GROMACS .gro file of C-alpha atoms in nm:
model
  195
    1MET     CA    1   6.313  17.417   0.617
    2SER     CA    2   5.982  17.381   0.416
    3LYS     CA    3   5.703  17.666   0.434
    4LEU     CA    4   5.510  17.326   0.534
    5GLU     CA    5   5.641  17.253   0.860
    6THR     CA    6   5.621  17.621   0.945
    7VAL     CA    7   5.299  17.610   0.975
    8PRO     CA    8   5.103  17.430   1.311
    9LYS     CA    9   4.910  17.192   1.299
   10ALA     CA   10   4.517  17.280   1.378
   11ALA     CA   11   4.457  17.087   1.669
   12PRO     CA   12   4.228  16.738   1.682
   13ARG     CA   13   3.870  16.750   1.592
   14PRO     CA   14   3.719  16.654   1.929
   15ALA     CA   15   3.521  16.383   1.891
   16PRO     CA   16   3.118  16.403   1.768
   17ARG     CA   17   3.085  16.268   2.176
   18GLN     CA   18   3.266  16.515   2.315
   19ARG     CA   19   3.075  16.775   2.029
   20LEU     CA   20   2.735  16.801   2.225
   21LEU     CA   21   2.899  16.746   2.592
   22ASP     CA   22   3.021  17.056   2.513
   23THR     CA   23   2.783  17.240   2.314
   24ALA     CA   24   2.541  17.139   2.543
   25SER     CA   25   2.681  17.242   2.836
   26ARG     CA   26   2.786  17.623   2.708
   27LEU     CA   27   2.417  17.599   2.490
   28PHE     CA   28   2.147  17.419   2.862
   29TYR     CA   29   2.409  17.668   3.083
   30MET     CA   30   2.366  17.968   2.943
   31GLU     CA   31   1.975  17.876   2.836
   32GLY     CA   32   1.826  17.656   3.005
   33ILE     CA   33   1.799  17.268   3.002
   34ARG     CA   34   1.428  17.281   2.898
   35GLY     CA   35   1.507  17.608   2.586
   36VAL     CA   36   1.764  17.414   2.403
   37GLY     CA   37   1.612  17.170   2.206
   38VAL     CA   38   1.895  16.846   2.090
   39ASP     CA   39   1.830  16.904   1.672
   40ARG     CA   40   2.009  17.280   1.718
   41VAL     CA   41   2.306  17.108   2.051
   42MET     CA   42   2.314  16.795   1.719
   43ALA     CA   43   2.346  17.132   1.454
   44GLU     CA   44   2.606  17.408   1.675
   45ALA     CA   45   2.812  17.048   1.781
   46GLU     CA   46   2.799  16.921   1.348
   47VAL     CA   47   2.664  16.569   1.449
   48ALA     CA   48   2.433  16.359   1.249
   49ARG     CA   49   2.161  16.221   1.367
   50GLY     CA   50   2.254  15.866   1.420
   51SER     CA   51   2.601  15.985   1.512
   52PHE     CA   52   2.362  16.151   1.867
   53TYR     CA   53   2.182  15.800   1.882
   54LYS     CA   54   2.511  15.687   1.952
   55HIS     CA   55   2.573  15.855   2.219
   56PHE     CA   56   2.252  15.934   2.409
   57ALA     CA   57   2.000  15.760   2.412
   58GLY     CA   58   1.736  16.104   2.381
   59LYS     CA   59   1.737  16.448   2.506
   60GLU     CA   60   1.780  16.310   2.901
   61ASP     CA   61   2.025  16.108   2.889
   62LEU     CA   62   2.238  16.359   2.725
   63VAL     CA   63   2.071  16.667   3.000
   64ARG     CA   64   2.241  16.383   3.266
   65ALA     CA   65   2.588  16.343   3.175
   66TYR     CA   66   2.661  16.751   3.080
   67LEU     CA   67   2.525  16.688   3.467
   68GLU     CA   68   2.747  16.427   3.496
   69THR     CA   69   3.077  16.596   3.370
   70THR     CA   70   3.002  16.911   3.539
   71ASP     CA   71   3.066  16.698   3.902
   72GLN     CA   72   3.362  16.568   3.757
   73GLY     CA   73   3.505  16.880   3.634
   74ILE     CA   74   3.416  17.045   4.005
   75ARG     CA   75   3.548  16.677   4.226
   76SER     CA   76   3.832  16.707   3.970
   77ARG     CA   77   3.958  17.092   4.137
   78PHE     CA   78   3.837  16.985   4.490
   79ARG     CA   79   4.007  16.701   4.420
   80GLN     CA   80   4.361  16.911   4.393
   81ALA     CA   81   4.295  17.105   4.619
   82ARG     CA   82   4.292  16.864   4.853
   83GLU     CA   83   4.609  16.763   4.720
   84HIS     CA   84   4.791  17.070   4.821
   85ILE     CA   85   4.540  17.203   5.152
   86ASP     CA   86   4.646  16.988   5.463
   87ASP     CA   87   4.419  17.175   5.660
   88PRO     CA   88   4.039  17.137   5.680
   89ALA     CA   89   3.939  17.508   5.755
   90ALA     CA   90   4.233  17.603   5.491
   91LEU     CA   91   4.049  17.382   5.239
   92LEU     CA   92   3.695  17.488   5.439
   93ARG     CA   93   3.790  17.848   5.333
   94GLY     CA   94   3.978  17.788   4.980
   95MET     CA   95   3.726  17.577   4.897
   96ALA     CA   96   3.493  17.895   4.927
   97GLU     CA   97   3.704  18.135   4.753
   98GLY     CA   98   3.665  17.950   4.481
   99ILE     CA   99   3.283  17.959   4.422
  100GLY     CA  100   3.272  18.325   4.534
  101ASP     CA  101   3.524  18.289   4.207
  102ASP     CA  102   3.327  18.102   4.083
  103LEU     CA  103   3.045  18.388   4.147
  104CYS     CA  104   3.169  18.655   3.976
  105GLY     CA  105   3.260  18.507   3.618
  106GLU     CA  106   3.191  18.611   3.355
  107GLY     CA  107   2.886  18.451   3.239
  108PHE     CA  108   2.801  18.370   3.490
  109ARG     CA  109   2.483  18.228   3.580
  110GLY     CA  110   2.364  18.015   3.896
  111CYS     CA  111   2.433  17.719   3.963
  112PRO     CA  112   2.369  17.387   3.719
  113PHE     CA  113   2.276  17.146   3.943
  114ILE     CA  114   2.080  17.374   4.096
  115ASN     CA  115   1.849  17.473   3.778
  116ALA     CA  116   1.882  17.166   3.613
  117ALA     CA  117   1.681  17.095   3.988
  118ALA     CA  118   1.448  17.331   3.865
  119GLU     CA  119   1.404  17.276   3.526
  120TYR     CA  120   1.314  16.820   3.659
  121PRO     CA  121   1.187  16.844   4.006
  122ASP     CA  122   1.051  16.500   3.944
  123THR     CA  123   1.330  16.337   4.149
  124SER     CA  124   1.349  15.951   4.000
  125SER     CA  125   1.412  16.089   3.637
  126ALA     CA  126   1.760  16.082   3.578
  127VAL     CA  127   1.881  16.417   3.560
  128HIS     CA  128   1.761  16.453   3.952
  129GLN     CA  129   1.991  16.212   4.070
  130ALA     CA  130   2.274  16.298   3.891
  131VAL     CA  131   2.196  16.652   4.091
  132LEU     CA  132   2.110  16.461   4.373
  133THR     CA  133   2.431  16.261   4.369
  134HIS     CA  134   2.638  16.549   4.372
  135ARG     CA  135   2.504  16.738   4.627
  136THR     CA  136   2.571  16.424   4.832
  137TRP     CA  137   2.901  16.434   4.683
  138PHE     CA  138   2.950  16.760   4.765
  139HIS     CA  139   2.738  16.782   5.153
  140GLY     CA  140   2.998  16.440   5.192
  141VAL     CA  141   3.341  16.646   5.162
  142ILE     CA  142   3.217  16.911   5.353
  143LEU     CA  143   3.081  16.743   5.636
  144ASP     CA  144   3.404  16.545   5.607
  145ALA     CA  145   3.617  16.838   5.648
  146PHE     CA  146   3.384  17.060   5.918
  147THR     CA  147   3.456  16.689   6.080
  148GLU     CA  148   3.845  16.653   6.026
  149LEU     CA  149   3.816  16.978   6.198
  150GLY     CA  150   3.632  16.853   6.456
  151ALA     CA  151   3.311  17.044   6.512
  152ALA     CA  152   3.130  16.955   6.826
  153ASP     CA  153   2.789  16.885   6.462
  154PRO     CA  154   3.020  16.860   6.168
  155GLU     CA  155   2.693  16.817   6.006
  156TRP     CA  156   2.477  17.068   6.139
  157SER     CA  157   2.786  17.304   6.001
  158ALA     CA  158   2.830  17.092   5.708
  159ALA     CA  159   2.411  17.135   5.631
  160ALA     CA  160   2.482  17.611   5.709
  161THR     CA  161   2.819  17.595   5.430
  162VAL     CA  162   2.540  17.451   5.177
  163ALA     CA  163   2.257  17.635   5.229
  164LEU     CA  164   2.450  17.930   5.191
  165ARG     CA  165   2.667  17.777   4.881
  166ASP     CA  166   2.316  17.778   4.744
  167GLY     CA  167   2.206  18.103   4.852
  168ALA     CA  168   2.532  18.317   4.701
  169MET     CA  169   2.516  18.108   4.390
  170VAL     CA  170   2.105  18.192   4.362
  171ALA     CA  171   2.202  18.562   4.494
  172GLY     CA  172   2.594  18.592   4.258
  173TYR     CA  173   2.308  18.560   3.935
  174LEU     CA  174   2.007  18.720   4.103
  175GLY     CA  175   2.160  19.042   4.276
  176ASN     CA  176   2.538  19.188   4.320
  177PRO     CA  177   2.743  18.833   4.289
  178GLN     CA  178   3.049  19.078   4.451
  179SER     CA  179   2.778  19.125   4.739
  180ALA     CA  180   2.697  18.732   4.723
  181ARG     CA  181   3.064  18.606   4.773
  182THR     CA  182   3.202  18.843   5.091
  183THR     CA  183   2.818  18.695   5.170
  184LEU     CA  184   2.909  18.353   5.151
  185LEU     CA  185   3.293  18.337   5.254
  186ARG     CA  186   3.202  18.575   5.615
  187GLY     CA  187   2.937  18.241   5.550
  188VAL     CA  188   3.098  18.016   5.587
  189GLU     CA  189   3.421  18.205   5.801
  190THR     CA  190   3.219  18.251   6.042
  191VAL     CA  191   3.098  17.852   6.053
  192VAL     CA  192   3.476  17.805   6.127
  193ALA     CA  193   3.542  18.030   6.377
  194ALA     CA  194   3.288  17.852   6.542
  195HIS     CA  195   3.494  17.498   6.575
   0.00000   0.00000   0.00000
């Protein structure tokens, strides 16, 4: 065997659009959307201006794509959990545990959707619409679980659970993440046990 055959091959470099999304996702989440310019994203992603505009109409389009990518990742995690968990109560508890783990994770800076909504309050903007799309989906899957559980008022139970999640996301960033996690888990357990 020659020396060339023993040298591991480097992973292929992601395409420019993916590098832009990966870089934007990291920077927007850690530093805030308004605080990060497109020029910085392009420089750190090592993508030329022409290539940026080939993939995105502008910064708002990149922000929308960042949120949609984040949304798809969360939906994928939920689908995977749903494949292994048939019991709606266990699904709700598992969802709360997963969010609680995120709260306590290194680099946690709150909910990317709540953060984006705060920076883009105009409900007609593409960014705010991406936030609302995610929240509608999230509320829907929680509502479905409470309906399947046989909750007397599944709409209220879903709204309460989403509010618990929102509060935990903010408290986990601004306060003690472990305390926010515990509060979320106990709160969701209380709502689930009420049915």
